[in-house]
Short mmCIF file of C-alpha atoms in Angstrom, two decimals:
data_model
loop_
_atom_site.label_atom_id
_atom_site.label_comp_id
_atom_site.label_asym_id
_atom_site.label_seq_id
_atom_site.Cartn_x
_atom_site.Cartn_y
_atom_site.Cartn_z
CA UNK A 28 0.05 0.27 0.08
CA UNK A 29 1.63 3.08 -1.16
CA UNK A 30 1.33 6.12 1.09
CA UNK A 31 2.59 9.70 0.24
CA UNK A 32 2.22 13.25 1.89
CA UNK A 33 2.54 15.82 -0.86
CA UNK A 34 2.33 19.68 -0.75
CA UNK A 35 -1.06 21.34 -1.22
CA UNK A 36 -1.19 23.23 -4.36
CA UNK A 37 -4.14 24.53 -6.73
CA UNK A 38 -3.74 21.27 -8.83
CA UNK A 39 -4.45 18.86 -5.95
CA UNK A 40 -7.03 21.13 -4.29
CA UNK A 41 -9.95 19.33 -5.68
CA UNK A 42 -8.74 16.11 -4.07
CA UNK A 43 -9.79 17.41 -0.68
CA UNK A 44 -13.18 16.18 0.78
CA UNK A 45 -15.82 18.07 -0.96
CA UNK A 46 -17.12 19.58 2.60
CA UNK A 47 -13.51 20.99 3.06
CA UNK A 48 -13.16 22.40 -0.45
CA UNK A 49 -15.97 24.59 0.18
CA UNK A 50 -15.27 25.59 3.81
CA UNK A 51 -13.59 28.84 4.68
CA UNK A 52 -13.89 28.67 8.42
CA UNK A 53 -10.17 29.74 9.02
CA UNK A 54 -9.64 31.58 5.68
CA UNK A 55 -12.12 34.27 6.31
CA UNK A 56 -13.41 36.18 9.31
CA UNK A 57 -16.78 35.12 10.70
CA UNK A 58 -18.65 38.11 8.73
CA UNK A 59 -16.93 37.68 5.38
CA UNK A 60 -17.44 33.66 5.71
CA UNK A 61 -21.12 34.03 6.03
CA UNK A 62 -21.05 36.50 3.23
CA UNK A 63 -19.32 34.11 0.88
CA UNK A 64 -21.87 31.29 1.95
CA UNK A 65 -24.75 33.41 0.98
CA UNK A 66 -23.12 34.28 -2.40
CA UNK A 67 -22.51 30.59 -3.03
CA UNK A 68 -18.69 31.06 -3.73
CA UNK A 69 -16.84 29.74 -0.65
CA UNK A 70 -14.83 27.30 -2.94
CA UNK A 71 -13.63 30.37 -4.95
CA UNK A 72 -12.60 31.97 -1.67
CA UNK A 73 -10.67 28.82 -0.57
CA UNK A 74 -8.90 28.75 -3.91
CA UNK A 75 -8.00 32.44 -3.74
CA UNK A 76 -6.73 32.12 -0.25
CA UNK A 77 -4.53 29.22 -0.96
CA UNK A 78 -3.28 30.85 -4.13
CA UNK A 79 -2.38 33.99 -2.34
CA UNK A 80 -0.54 32.11 0.60
CA UNK A 81 1.34 30.01 -1.85
CA UNK A 82 2.70 33.06 -3.62
CA UNK A 83 3.46 35.23 -0.63
CA UNK A 84 4.58 32.73 2.00
CA UNK A 85 4.98 29.37 0.40
CA UNK A 86 3.74 25.79 1.10
CA UNK A 87 0.80 25.96 3.58
CA UNK A 88 -0.67 22.27 3.61
CA UNK A 89 -0.09 18.48 2.74
CA UNK A 90 -2.52 15.97 1.19
CA UNK A 91 -2.23 12.63 2.34
CA UNK A 92 -2.48 9.85 -0.27
CA UNK A 93 -2.78 6.05 -0.11
CA UNK A 94 -2.57 4.15 -3.18
CA UNK A 95 -3.04 7.55 -4.96
CA UNK A 96 -6.43 8.25 -3.34
CA UNK A 97 -6.52 11.30 -1.08
CA UNK A 98 -7.34 10.25 2.41
CA UNK A 99 -6.68 13.40 4.35
CA UNK A 100 -4.91 16.75 4.39
CA UNK A 101 -3.46 19.48 6.86
CA UNK A 102 -3.49 23.39 6.67
CA UNK A 103 -0.90 25.65 8.35
CA UNK A 104 -0.09 29.34 7.96
CA UNK A 105 1.10 32.34 9.86
CA UNK A 106 -1.63 33.96 11.95
CA UNK A 107 -1.64 37.02 9.77
CA UNK A 108 -3.19 34.70 7.00
CA UNK A 109 -5.73 33.24 9.36
CA UNK A 110 -8.34 35.84 9.94
CA UNK A 111 -10.72 33.64 11.94
CA UNK A 112 -7.99 32.87 14.65
CA UNK A 113 -8.61 36.62 16.07
CA UNK A 114 -12.05 35.67 16.74
CA UNK A 115 -11.01 32.92 19.33
CA UNK A 116 -11.14 33.87 23.18
CA UNK A 117 -7.67 32.58 23.67
CA UNK A 118 -6.06 34.47 20.71
CA UNK A 119 -3.84 35.78 19.44
CA UNK A 120 -1.22 33.12 18.16
CA UNK A 121 2.08 34.01 19.09
CA UNK A 122 4.14 36.16 16.49
CA UNK A 123 6.82 33.57 16.58
CA UNK A 124 4.60 30.59 15.51
CA UNK A 125 2.96 29.30 12.52
CA UNK A 126 -0.78 28.39 13.19
CA UNK A 127 -1.87 24.46 12.60
CA UNK A 128 -5.32 25.44 11.24
CA UNK A 129 -7.02 22.07 10.67
CA UNK A 130 -6.45 18.51 9.77
CA UNK A 131 -8.54 15.47 8.55
CA UNK A 132 -8.33 11.92 7.82
CA UNK A 133 -11.16 9.54 6.42
CA UNK A 134 -12.61 7.53 9.22
CA UNK A 135 -11.08 4.27 7.91
CA UNK A 136 -7.57 5.67 8.12
CA UNK A 137 -7.71 6.99 11.83
CA UNK A 138 -6.07 5.25 14.64
CA UNK A 139 -3.02 4.25 12.38
CA UNK A 140 -0.71 6.73 13.34
CA UNK A 141 -1.12 8.79 10.40
CA UNK A 142 -2.43 11.94 12.56
CA UNK A 143 0.73 12.05 14.32
CA UNK A 144 2.88 11.73 11.17
CA UNK A 145 0.86 14.63 9.72
CA UNK A 146 1.92 16.87 12.55
CA UNK A 147 5.43 15.72 12.44
CA UNK A 148 5.73 16.41 8.70
CA UNK A 149 4.35 19.86 9.33
CA UNK A 150 7.13 20.40 12.22
CA UNK A 151 9.87 19.10 9.73
CA UNK A 152 8.85 21.63 6.98
CA UNK A 153 8.71 24.61 9.58
CA UNK A 154 12.06 23.66 11.05
CA UNK A 155 13.67 23.54 7.70
CA UNK A 156 12.14 27.19 7.17
CA UNK A 157 13.42 28.64 10.32
CA UNK A 158 10.37 28.89 12.44
CA UNK A 159 10.23 28.37 16.20
CA UNK A 160 7.00 26.90 17.07
CA UNK A 161 3.37 25.61 15.84
CA UNK A 162 0.40 26.85 17.75
CA UNK A 163 -3.20 25.67 17.36
CA UNK A 164 -6.46 26.45 19.10
CA UNK A 165 -7.88 23.20 20.21
CA UNK A 166 -11.61 21.94 20.93
CA UNK A 167 -11.58 20.64 24.53
CA UNK A 168 -15.26 19.47 24.03
CA UNK A 169 -14.53 17.78 20.61
CA UNK A 170 -17.40 15.15 19.70
CA UNK A 171 -16.79 14.70 15.78
CA UNK A 172 -14.78 15.87 12.95
CA UNK A 173 -14.71 19.64 12.79
CA UNK A 174 -12.70 22.63 11.65
CA UNK A 175 -11.07 22.87 15.06
CA UNK A 176 -8.73 19.97 16.08
CA UNK A 177 -9.48 18.02 19.43
CA UNK A 178 -7.31 19.44 22.22
CA UNK A 179 -6.61 15.80 23.34
CA UNK A 180 -5.03 14.89 20.02
CA UNK A 181 -2.75 17.93 20.03
CA UNK A 182 -1.68 17.12 23.61
CA UNK A 183 -0.99 13.48 22.45
CA UNK A 184 1.20 14.67 19.61
CA UNK A 185 3.51 17.03 21.88
CA UNK A 186 1.67 20.18 22.11
CA UNK A 187 1.47 22.16 25.47
CA UNK A 188 -1.34 24.21 26.60
CA UNK A 189 -0.34 27.98 26.76
CA UNK A 190 -3.58 29.67 27.25
CA UNK A 191 -6.30 27.54 29.06
CA UNK A 192 -9.69 27.74 28.21
CA UNK A 193 -12.86 25.45 28.89
CA UNK A 194 -13.63 25.12 25.21
CA UNK A 195 -10.76 26.55 23.00
CA UNK A 196 -7.37 26.19 24.73
CA UNK A 197 -4.43 27.51 22.72
CA UNK A 198 -1.62 25.05 22.37
CA UNK A 199 1.83 25.18 21.31
CA UNK A 200 4.76 22.78 19.97
CA UNK A 201 8.09 24.09 20.38
CA UNK A 202 10.05 23.00 17.40
CA UNK A 203 13.31 23.07 19.12
CA UNK A 204 12.13 20.34 21.32
CA UNK A 205 11.39 18.09 18.19
CA UNK A 206 15.01 18.14 17.07
CA UNK A 207 15.66 15.12 19.36
CA UNK A 208 13.05 12.95 17.67
CA UNK A 209 13.70 14.28 14.30
CA UNK A 210 15.58 11.09 13.23
CA UNK A 211 13.09 8.74 14.82
CA UNK A 212 10.27 10.84 13.03
CA UNK A 213 12.03 10.40 9.75
CA UNK A 214 12.41 6.80 10.31
CA UNK A 215 8.59 6.28 11.03
CA UNK A 216 7.96 8.42 8.03
CA UNK A 217 9.80 6.00 6.03
CA UNK A 218 8.07 3.08 7.59
CA UNK A 219 4.67 4.35 7.53
CA UNK A 220 4.59 6.33 4.11
CA UNK A 221 7.32 4.79 2.10
CA UNK A 222 8.99 7.64 0.26
CA UNK A 223 7.57 10.94 1.17
CA UNK A 224 7.43 13.18 -1.71
CA UNK A 225 8.30 16.81 -0.98
CA UNK A 226 8.41 18.78 -4.17
CA UNK A 227 8.22 22.32 -2.58
CA UNK A 228 7.05 25.43 -4.48
CA UNK A 229 9.27 28.33 -4.33
CA UNK A 230 9.25 29.80 -0.87
CA UNK A 231 9.35 33.58 0.35
CA UNK A 232 9.57 34.69 3.75
CA UNK A 233 6.69 36.41 5.37
#
């Protein structure tokens, strides 16, 4: 079974789950998001957001493929590109961090370690690009797949709570602390994913 994590681009954006392709929860502020829904164009807003981030900042996601079928993805970007983050009670994301926005795996591929590998792949990318940390807003009352990741999952893959909240704590993963497990991570990636493709678009600093 061939497994790959490849950078998200406009070419493979259609491979995301249908409900995610038209979701602009993170990409737009709450008011603009509602306007996009009413206008029937959230998918175009999503495409425009990804295009802008790719051009201005660089790679902002990964798509997970198993036997050439997309089974999940992850999105991440500096907080300046994530308008919805400012609406959270535990905002803002620290200026030295990149925000892990959201991630998704099809139900039949959960519980196999792919969720951890996704976070580790993001960490490896951001370490290479010179960033200090990843932060995310968690859902402490998570019950089903949604735009906000379960806080318990973030804690299980190494994040620490930096601002508590009964519903939406803000969590942080110090990338310096991941240096010690980079070799283990790379070995795990090789075992779980086989050869990981990393064809990166040109990158520009923020």
